[in-house]
Coordinates of C-alpha atoms in Angstrom, one line a residue:
M292 CA 38.5 -3.0 -12.4
P293 CA 39.7 0.6 -12.2
T294 CA 42.4 1.3 -9.7
A295 CA 41.9 3.5 -6.6
R296 CA 43.8 6.4 -8.3
V297 CA 41.6 6.2 -11.5
Q298 CA 38.5 6.2 -9.2
R299 CA 39.7 9.3 -7.5
V300 CA 40.3 11.0 -10.8
M301 CA 36.8 9.9 -12.1
K302 CA 35.3 11.4 -8.8
S303 CA 37.2 14.7 -9.3
K304 CA 35.9 15.2 -12.7
K305 CA 32.2 14.9 -11.6
K306 CA 30.4 18.1 -12.5
R307 CA 29.2 20.2 -9.6
A308 CA 25.5 21.1 -9.4
V309 CA 24.6 24.3 -10.9
D310 CA 22.8 26.8 -8.7
S311 CA 19.1 26.7 -9.2
E312 CA 17.1 29.9 -9.9
K313 CA 14.7 28.6 -7.3
V314 CA 17.4 29.2 -4.5
R315 CA 16.6 32.9 -3.8
R316 CA 17.6 33.4 -0.2
D317 CA 20.9 34.9 -1.3
R318 CA 19.2 37.8 -3.0
L319 CA 16.7 38.2 -0.1
G320 CA 19.6 38.7 2.4
G321 CA 19.5 35.1 3.9
K322 CA 22.3 32.6 4.3
R323 CA 22.6 29.0 3.1
G324 CA 22.3 26.3 5.7
G325 CA 25.9 25.1 5.4
G326 CA 24.9 21.7 6.8
N327 CA 27.9 20.1 5.0
R328 CA 30.3 22.3 7.2
R329 CA 28.7 21.6 10.5
S330 CA 29.6 18.8 12.9
A331 CA 27.0 19.4 15.6
R332 CA 23.3 18.8 15.4
I333 CA 21.2 21.9 15.5
R334 CA 19.0 22.6 18.5
R335 CA 15.8 24.6 18.4
P336 CA 15.5 27.0 21.4
R337 CA 12.4 27.0 23.5
A338 CA 10.0 29.7 22.4
S339 CA 9.1 30.3 26.0
A340 CA 12.8 31.4 26.6
I341 CA 12.2 34.4 24.4
C342 CA 11.0 37.4 26.4
A343 CA 8.6 40.0 25.0
G344 CA 10.0 43.5 24.7
R345 CA 8.3 46.8 24.8
P346 CA 5.8 47.6 22.0
D347 CA 7.4 49.6 19.1
P348 CA 5.0 51.7 17.2
T349 CA 7.6 52.5 14.6
L350 CA 7.8 49.0 13.1
T351 CA 6.4 48.5 9.5
G352 CA 5.9 45.5 7.4
V353 CA 5.8 47.3 4.0
A354 CA 9.1 49.2 3.9
G355 CA 9.3 48.6 0.2
L356 CA 6.6 51.3 -0.4
V357 CA 9.1 54.0 0.1
P358 CA 11.5 53.4 -2.9
F359 CA 8.4 52.4 -4.9
G360 CA 6.8 55.7 -4.1
V361 CA 10.0 57.6 -5.0
Y362 CA 10.0 55.8 -8.3
L363 CA 6.3 56.6 -9.1
E364 CA 6.9 60.3 -8.4
K365 CA 9.9 60.2 -10.8
I366 CA 7.9 58.8 -13.6
G367 CA 5.0 61.2 -12.9
L368 CA 2.3 58.8 -11.8
D369 CA 1.1 61.0 -9.0
A370 CA 0.8 64.0 -11.2
Q371 CA -0.9 61.9 -13.8
L372 CA -3.5 60.7 -11.3
R373 CA -4.2 64.2 -10.1
A374 CA -4.7 65.6 -13.6
T375 CA -6.9 62.9 -14.7
F376 CA -9.1 62.2 -11.6
F377 CA -9.0 65.4 -9.5
E378 CA -12.3 66.7 -10.9
M379 CA -14.2 63.6 -9.8
K380 CA -14.0 64.7 -6.2
D381 CA -13.4 68.4 -6.0
G382 CA -14.5 71.1 -3.6
P383 CA -13.3 73.0 -0.5
T384 CA -14.7 70.4 1.9
V385 CA -13.0 67.3 0.4
I386 CA -10.8 65.4 2.8
Y387 CA -9.8 62.4 0.8
P388 CA -9.2 63.5 -2.9
M389 CA -9.8 61.0 -5.6
E390 CA -6.3 60.8 -6.8
A391 CA -5.1 60.1 -3.2
Q392 CA -7.6 57.3 -2.8
L393 CA -6.5 55.6 -6.1
R394 CA -2.9 56.0 -5.1
M395 CA -3.6 54.4 -1.7
L396 CA -5.3 51.4 -3.4
I397 CA -2.3 51.0 -5.6
D398 CA -0.1 50.7 -2.5
A399 CA -2.6 48.3 -1.0
N400 CA -2.5 46.1 -4.1
V401 CA 1.3 46.1 -4.2
V402 CA 1.6 44.7 -0.6
G403 CA -0.9 41.9 -1.3
E404 CA -4.3 43.3 -0.1
Q405 CA -6.6 42.4 -3.0
R406 CA -9.8 43.7 -1.5
V407 CA -10.8 47.1 -0.3
F408 CA -11.6 45.6 3.0
G409 CA -7.8 45.0 3.4
L410 CA -7.4 48.7 4.4
E411 CA -8.7 47.7 7.7
A412 CA -5.5 45.7 8.3
L413 CA -3.1 48.3 6.7
A414 CA -4.5 51.0 8.9
S415 CA -2.4 49.8 11.8
D416 CA 0.9 50.0 9.8
P417 CA 2.7 53.4 10.5
L418 CA 4.4 53.6 7.1
F419 CA 1.2 52.9 5.1
V420 CA -0.7 55.4 7.2
E421 CA 2.0 58.0 6.6
L422 CA 2.1 57.5 2.9
A423 CA -1.7 57.5 2.8
G424 CA -1.7 61.1 4.1
G425 CA -1.5 60.5 7.8
V426 CA -4.9 58.6 8.1
V427 CA -6.4 55.7 6.2
P428 CA -10.0 56.5 5.3
S429 CA -12.8 54.2 6.2
I430 CA -13.7 51.5 3.7
D431 CA -17.1 53.1 3.2
T432 CA -15.2 56.2 2.0
A433 CA -13.2 54.1 -0.3
Y434 CA -16.4 52.4 -1.7
R435 CA -18.1 55.7 -2.2
G436 CA -15.0 57.0 -4.1
L437 CA -15.2 53.9 -6.4
A438 CA -18.9 54.4 -7.0
R439 CA -18.1 57.8 -8.6
F440 CA -16.9 55.8 -11.7
D441 CA -20.6 54.9 -12.4
D442 CA -21.6 56.5 -15.7
E443 CA -18.2 57.9 -16.2
P444 CA -17.0 56.0 -19.4
M445 CA -14.5 58.7 -20.2
K446 CA -12.7 58.3 -16.9
L447 CA -12.6 54.5 -17.3
A448 CA -11.2 55.0 -20.8
Q449 CA -8.5 57.3 -19.4
L450 CA -7.6 54.8 -16.7
E451 CA -7.3 52.0 -19.3
I452 CA -5.0 54.2 -21.5
M453 CA -2.9 55.0 -18.4
M454 CA -2.6 51.3 -17.6
A455 CA -1.7 50.5 -21.2
S456 CA 1.0 53.3 -21.3
H457 CA 2.8 52.0 -18.3
G458 CA 2.7 48.5 -19.7
L459 CA 4.3 49.6 -23.0
A460 CA 6.9 51.4 -20.9
T461 CA 8.3 48.0 -19.7
L462 CA 9.7 47.5 -23.2
E463 CA 12.3 50.3 -22.6
A464 CA 14.5 48.4 -20.2
R465 CA 16.0 46.2 -23.0
T466 CA 16.4 45.5 -26.7
W467 CA 14.1 42.9 -28.3
H468 CA 14.5 40.7 -31.5
S469 CA 10.7 40.2 -31.7
L470 CA 7.6 41.0 -29.6
H471 CA 4.4 39.0 -29.1
I472 CA 1.0 40.0 -27.8
D473 CA -1.4 37.5 -26.6
I474 CA -5.1 38.0 -26.7
D475 CA -7.2 35.9 -24.4
T476 CA -10.2 35.9 -22.1
T477 CA -10.8 34.6 -18.5
V478 CA -13.7 34.0 -16.3
E479 CA -14.4 35.8 -13.0
T480 CA -17.1 34.0 -11.1
T481 CA -19.2 36.3 -8.8
H482 CA -20.8 35.2 -5.6
G483 CA -23.6 37.8 -5.4
H484 CA -25.8 39.9 -7.6
Q485 CA -23.3 42.2 -9.2
Q486 CA -24.4 44.4 -12.0
G487 CA -23.5 42.9 -15.3
A488 CA -22.6 39.4 -14.0
V489 CA -24.7 36.9 -16.0
V490 CA -24.6 33.3 -16.8
G491 CA -22.1 32.4 -19.6
Y492 CA -19.1 30.3 -20.4
N493 CA -17.8 29.0 -17.0
P494 CA -16.1 25.6 -17.1
R495 CA -15.3 25.5 -13.4
Y496 CA -18.7 26.7 -12.1
P497 CA -21.3 26.1 -14.8
G498 CA -24.5 28.0 -14.3
R499 CA -22.9 30.7 -12.1
N500 CA -23.0 34.3 -12.8
S501 CA -19.6 35.8 -13.9
Y502 CA -17.7 38.4 -15.8
H503 CA -15.7 37.6 -19.0
P504 CA -12.9 40.2 -19.3
L505 CA -10.7 40.4 -22.3
L506 CA -6.9 40.9 -21.9
A507 CA -4.0 41.6 -24.1
V508 CA -0.6 40.8 -22.6
I509 CA 3.0 41.4 -23.9
A510 CA 4.6 37.9 -23.6
E511 CA 8.2 39.2 -23.1
T512 CA 7.4 41.4 -20.2
G513 CA 4.2 40.2 -18.8
A514 CA 2.7 43.6 -18.8
C515 CA -1.0 44.2 -19.9
I516 CA -1.6 46.7 -22.6
G517 CA -5.3 46.2 -23.1
A518 CA -8.2 45.1 -20.9
Q519 CA -11.9 45.4 -20.8
L520 CA -14.3 43.9 -18.2
R521 CA -17.4 42.4 -19.9
P522 CA -20.5 40.5 -18.9
G523 CA -20.2 36.8 -18.5
D524 CA -22.2 36.0 -21.7
E525 CA -19.8 38.0 -24.1
G526 CA -17.3 36.0 -26.1
I527 CA -15.0 36.9 -29.0
G528 CA -16.5 37.6 -32.4
N529 CA -17.0 40.3 -35.1
D530 CA -17.9 42.9 -32.5
Q531 CA -14.5 42.6 -30.8
A532 CA -12.4 43.0 -33.9
P533 CA -11.9 46.8 -33.6
L534 CA -11.0 46.5 -29.9
I535 CA -8.4 43.7 -30.5
A536 CA -7.0 45.7 -33.4
R537 CA -6.6 48.6 -31.2
Y538 CA -4.6 46.6 -28.6
V539 CA -2.3 45.2 -31.2
S540 CA -1.8 48.6 -32.8
R541 CA -0.6 50.0 -29.4
L542 CA 2.3 47.5 -29.5
V543 CA 3.0 48.0 -33.2
G544 CA 3.2 51.8 -32.7
H545 CA 5.5 51.5 -29.7
A546 CA 7.8 48.7 -30.9
P547 CA 11.3 49.8 -32.3
K548 CA 11.6 50.0 -36.0
N549 CA 12.2 46.7 -37.9
I550 CA 11.2 44.7 -34.8
P551 CA 8.6 42.2 -35.9
V552 CA 5.4 42.1 -33.8
W553 CA 3.3 38.9 -33.5
A554 CA -0.3 38.7 -32.4
R555 CA -1.5 35.4 -31.0
I556 CA -5.0 34.2 -30.3
D557 CA -6.8 30.9 -30.0
S558 CA -9.5 29.5 -32.3
A559 CA -11.9 32.4 -31.2
G560 CA -9.7 34.4 -33.5
D561 CA -10.7 32.4 -36.6
C562 CA -13.3 35.0 -37.5
A563 CA -13.3 37.0 -40.7
K564 CA -13.5 40.4 -39.1
I565 CA -10.9 39.7 -36.6
L566 CA -8.4 38.3 -39.1
E567 CA -9.0 41.3 -41.4
A568 CA -8.5 43.7 -38.5
L569 CA -5.3 42.0 -37.3
D570 CA -4.0 42.0 -40.9
G571 CA -4.5 45.7 -41.0
T572 CA -2.4 46.6 -37.9
G573 CA 1.0 45.9 -39.6
A574 CA 1.7 42.9 -37.3
Y575 CA 2.0 39.4 -38.1
F576 CA -0.7 37.1 -36.6
V577 CA -1.1 33.4 -35.9
T578 CA -4.4 31.9 -34.7
K579 CA -5.6 28.3 -34.3
A580 CA -8.2 27.4 -36.9
R581 CA -11.6 26.0 -36.1
L582 CA -11.7 22.4 -37.5
T583 CA -14.9 22.7 -39.6
P584 CA -16.1 20.0 -42.1
D585 CA -14.7 21.9 -45.1
L586 CA -11.3 22.1 -43.4
F587 CA -11.4 18.4 -42.6
G588 CA -12.0 17.6 -46.2
T589 CA -8.9 19.7 -47.2
L590 CA -6.8 17.8 -44.6
L591 CA -7.9 14.4 -45.9
L592 CA -6.8 15.3 -49.4
A593 CA -3.6 17.1 -48.4
S594 CA -0.3 15.9 -49.9
G595 CA 3.2 17.0 -49.5
W596 CA 3.5 16.5 -45.8
K597 CA 7.1 17.2 -44.7
S598 CA 8.7 15.5 -41.7
V599 CA 10.4 17.8 -39.2
D600 CA 11.0 15.3 -36.5
E601 CA 11.5 11.5 -36.3
D602 CA 11.7 8.9 -33.6
A603 CA 14.6 6.4 -33.1
D604 CA 13.2 4.1 -35.8
G605 CA 13.1 6.8 -38.4
E606 CA 9.2 7.1 -38.2
P607 CA 7.9 10.7 -38.4
L608 CA 6.9 12.3 -35.2
V609 CA 5.9 15.7 -36.5
Q610 CA 4.8 16.5 -40.0
V611 CA 3.8 19.9 -41.5
C612 CA 2.0 21.0 -44.6
D613 CA 0.7 24.2 -46.2
L614 CA -3.0 23.8 -47.1
A615 CA -4.7 25.3 -50.1
F616 CA -7.7 26.4 -48.0
R617 CA -9.9 29.5 -47.8
R618 CA -13.2 30.1 -46.0
N619 CA -16.0 31.7 -48.0
E620 CA -16.3 34.7 -45.6
W621 CA -12.6 35.7 -45.9
S622 CA -11.8 38.8 -47.8
K623 CA -8.4 37.6 -48.9
D624 CA -6.2 34.4 -48.9
Y625 CA -4.3 33.6 -45.6
R626 CA -1.7 31.1 -45.0
V627 CA -3.0 27.9 -43.5
V628 CA -0.6 25.5 -42.0
A629 CA -1.4 22.0 -40.7
V630 CA 0.8 20.2 -38.1
R631 CA 0.2 16.6 -37.2
R632 CA 2.1 14.9 -34.3
R633 CA 2.5 11.6 -32.6
D634 CA 4.5 13.0 -29.6
R635 CA 1.7 14.9 -27.8
D636 CA -1.8 14.2 -26.6
T637 CA -3.3 17.6 -27.2
G638 CA -5.2 18.6 -30.3
K639 CA -7.9 16.8 -32.2
Q640 CA -7.3 13.1 -32.7
V641 CA -8.3 12.9 -36.4
Q642 CA -8.6 9.5 -37.9
L643 CA -7.9 10.3 -41.5
W644 CA -4.5 8.8 -42.1
E645 CA -2.7 5.5 -41.8
H646 CA -1.3 6.4 -38.4
L647 CA -4.5 6.8 -36.2
D648 CA -2.6 8.2 -33.3
Y649 CA -1.9 11.6 -35.0
G650 CA -3.0 14.7 -33.3
V651 CA -3.6 17.6 -35.7
Q652 CA -3.6 21.4 -35.3
V653 CA -4.2 23.9 -38.0
F654 CA -3.1 27.5 -37.8
I655 CA -3.9 30.7 -39.8
S656 CA -1.3 33.4 -40.4
N657 CA -0.4 36.3 -42.6
N658 CA 3.2 35.5 -42.6
S659 CA 4.3 33.9 -45.9
D660 CA 8.1 33.8 -45.2
L661 CA 8.6 31.6 -42.3
P662 CA 8.8 27.7 -42.6
A663 CA 5.6 26.0 -41.7
E664 CA 7.0 24.4 -38.5
D665 CA 8.1 27.9 -37.3
I666 CA 4.5 29.2 -37.6
A667 CA 3.5 26.4 -35.3
H668 CA 6.4 27.2 -32.9
E669 CA 5.2 30.9 -32.8
Y670 CA 1.8 29.8 -31.6
D671 CA 3.2 27.3 -29.1
G672 CA 4.7 30.3 -27.3
R673 CA 1.2 31.4 -26.5
A674 CA 0.9 28.8 -23.7
E675 CA 2.6 31.3 -21.4
I676 CA -0.7 33.4 -21.3
E677 CA -2.4 31.0 -19.0
P678 CA 0.1 31.3 -16.1
R679 CA 0.2 35.0 -16.8
I680 CA -3.6 35.3 -16.1
A681 CA -3.3 32.9 -13.1
E682 CA -0.7 35.3 -11.7
L683 CA -3.0 38.3 -12.4
K684 CA -5.7 36.4 -10.4
N685 CA -3.6 35.1 -7.6
A686 CA -1.1 37.9 -7.0
I687 CA -3.2 41.1 -7.5
G688 CA -6.7 39.6 -7.4
I689 CA -8.3 40.6 -10.7
G690 CA -11.0 37.9 -9.9
K691 CA -12.0 39.6 -6.7
I692 CA -15.2 41.6 -7.2
P693 CA -15.4 44.4 -4.6
T694 CA -18.8 46.2 -5.3
Q695 CA -22.2 45.7 -6.7
S696 CA -21.6 48.4 -9.5
F697 CA -20.3 47.3 -12.8
D698 CA -18.3 50.5 -13.5
A699 CA -16.8 50.6 -10.1
N700 CA -15.7 46.9 -10.5
H701 CA -14.2 47.9 -13.9
A702 CA -12.3 50.7 -12.4
V703 CA -10.8 48.3 -9.6
F704 CA -10.1 45.8 -12.4
L705 CA -8.0 48.4 -14.4
L706 CA -6.4 49.7 -11.3
K707 CA -5.0 46.3 -10.3
L708 CA -3.7 45.9 -13.9
L709 CA -2.2 49.4 -13.6
T710 CA -0.5 48.2 -10.4
H711 CA 0.9 45.0 -12.0
N712 CA 2.4 47.1 -14.9
L713 CA 3.9 49.5 -12.5
V714 CA 5.6 46.7 -10.5
R715 CA 6.9 45.1 -13.8
R716 CA 8.3 48.5 -14.9
Y717 CA 9.8 49.2 -11.5
T718 CA 11.6 45.8 -11.4
A719 CA 12.8 46.1 -14.9
E720 CA 14.5 49.5 -14.2
R721 CA 15.4 49.3 -10.5
A722 CA 15.8 45.6 -9.7
P723 CA 16.6 43.7 -13.0
R724 CA 17.9 40.7 -11.0
V725 CA 14.3 39.9 -9.9
M726 CA 12.6 40.9 -13.1
S727 CA 11.9 37.3 -14.1
W728 CA 10.3 36.5 -10.8
R729 CA 6.5 36.1 -10.3
M730 CA 4.6 38.8 -8.4
P731 CA 4.4 36.9 -5.0
W732 CA 8.2 36.6 -4.8
I733 CA 8.7 40.2 -6.0
S734 CA 6.3 41.3 -3.2
R735 CA 8.4 39.3 -0.7
A736 CA 11.7 40.8 -2.0
L737 CA 10.8 44.4 -2.6
F738 CA 7.6 45.4 -0.9
R739 CA 6.6 43.3 2.1
V740 CA 9.8 44.0 3.9
P741 CA 10.0 44.8 7.6
G742 CA 11.5 48.1 8.7
R743 CA 11.4 50.9 11.2
L744 CA 10.2 54.4 10.6
T745 CA 11.9 57.0 12.9
R746 CA 12.0 60.7 13.2
S747 CA 15.0 62.9 13.9
G748 CA 14.1 66.6 14.0
R749 CA 12.0 67.2 11.0
Q750 CA 13.5 64.3 9.1
R751 CA 12.0 60.9 8.7
H752 CA 14.2 57.9 8.3
L753 CA 13.4 54.3 7.2
H754 CA 15.7 51.5 8.5
V755 CA 15.8 48.0 7.1
H756 CA 18.0 44.9 7.4
P757 CA 21.5 45.6 6.1
K758 CA 21.5 42.5 3.8
S759 CA 18.0 43.2 2.4
L760 CA 17.7 43.7 -1.3
L761 CA 15.7 46.8 -0.4
Q762 CA 18.7 48.4 1.3
E763 CA 20.5 48.6 -2.0
M764 CA 17.6 50.6 -3.5
L765 CA 17.4 53.1 -0.5
C766 CA 21.1 54.0 -0.7

């Protein structure tokens, strides 16, 4: 039995717990509880013992909009909005210019108001009103402004390019070893009779009208560099090949020289035109293959399986194999890699081999240099696209449909994605410590911050808590 001294030594060598990334109050200006250093039990005060003070009309809950606005002026967004959209609402009697309305909606999206109706609540915040030009227009004015995008395909295209350009700018904050662009679709269920919303693929609400937007997201930064709102019955096929190739070409053209770019797409990308278009962009691609009968036959006769992982008994857990397979509609040969596993419950359970519990996945790629297991690993990273889309829906509300007009809804959809890209670019350059956080936490740390807006002579001042992360950015 160990002596008391040995026990003390053993205890002293115990590793201390590493601080978790989830503990964020230090960066938000808070203090740890310190319960291990207290001897007295805490006591909650009676709420009735706190007296109400005089109303203070200078208090704001969105102090983070000031440094954010300074940053957007610096990168030229305000001038860009004016040059692009000024003519949509021009004339000597215009009170609320189009660029000012779009800029106001960006601020509203940043602080968590996902609907146009949220302007009703923000109209009571003195700082938001000040930045909106001294008065927040009625929601009817905002809706009429969005309706001006009807039959304006050129303006929608310019807004999409603006969104993509700020998404690509997020790459400038650091150096990269490789870059990945993930292509995927999502479903936006509608609850009315919106134009363009029709019945289509909708696993959660079958039979309901919906939109089916297409998104292209940079995996490393989370920024969106391509998006299109589409009716609910549109999928991915030959017609989308030029559009997908355009999104991938944007990243290839912006990536530093000699940095490999990977395009990843699910089995919807197993389409001759899409594969040919991706191959012509200069990027590597990897897509999951559709398990058709001819591919099953090739899997049954495949030989040369290589084990890349084994269990404790030496039995293979993961095996890979390059298949000699080509679809009739392909214009050239692509690399086809099969991966069969016993350590996961996803993928088709194909009863072709001695071990009936194998799950199999097949991937198509134009990269002939990487080992087969690395091709599968490149595709596995695509799993991040699902939480990214969930963040876009929950944090900035791309699933919220504000109007009956399809073009107006498309404009709001792109404007929200532009907001997301601007926030990602802003945090990468001005607050890199919180760059990896999700949008709700970034909003708490940098935008939805309490403050006080005061005037002294002709100068306006913003006051925030001295330990706030925002205070460092105001100095």
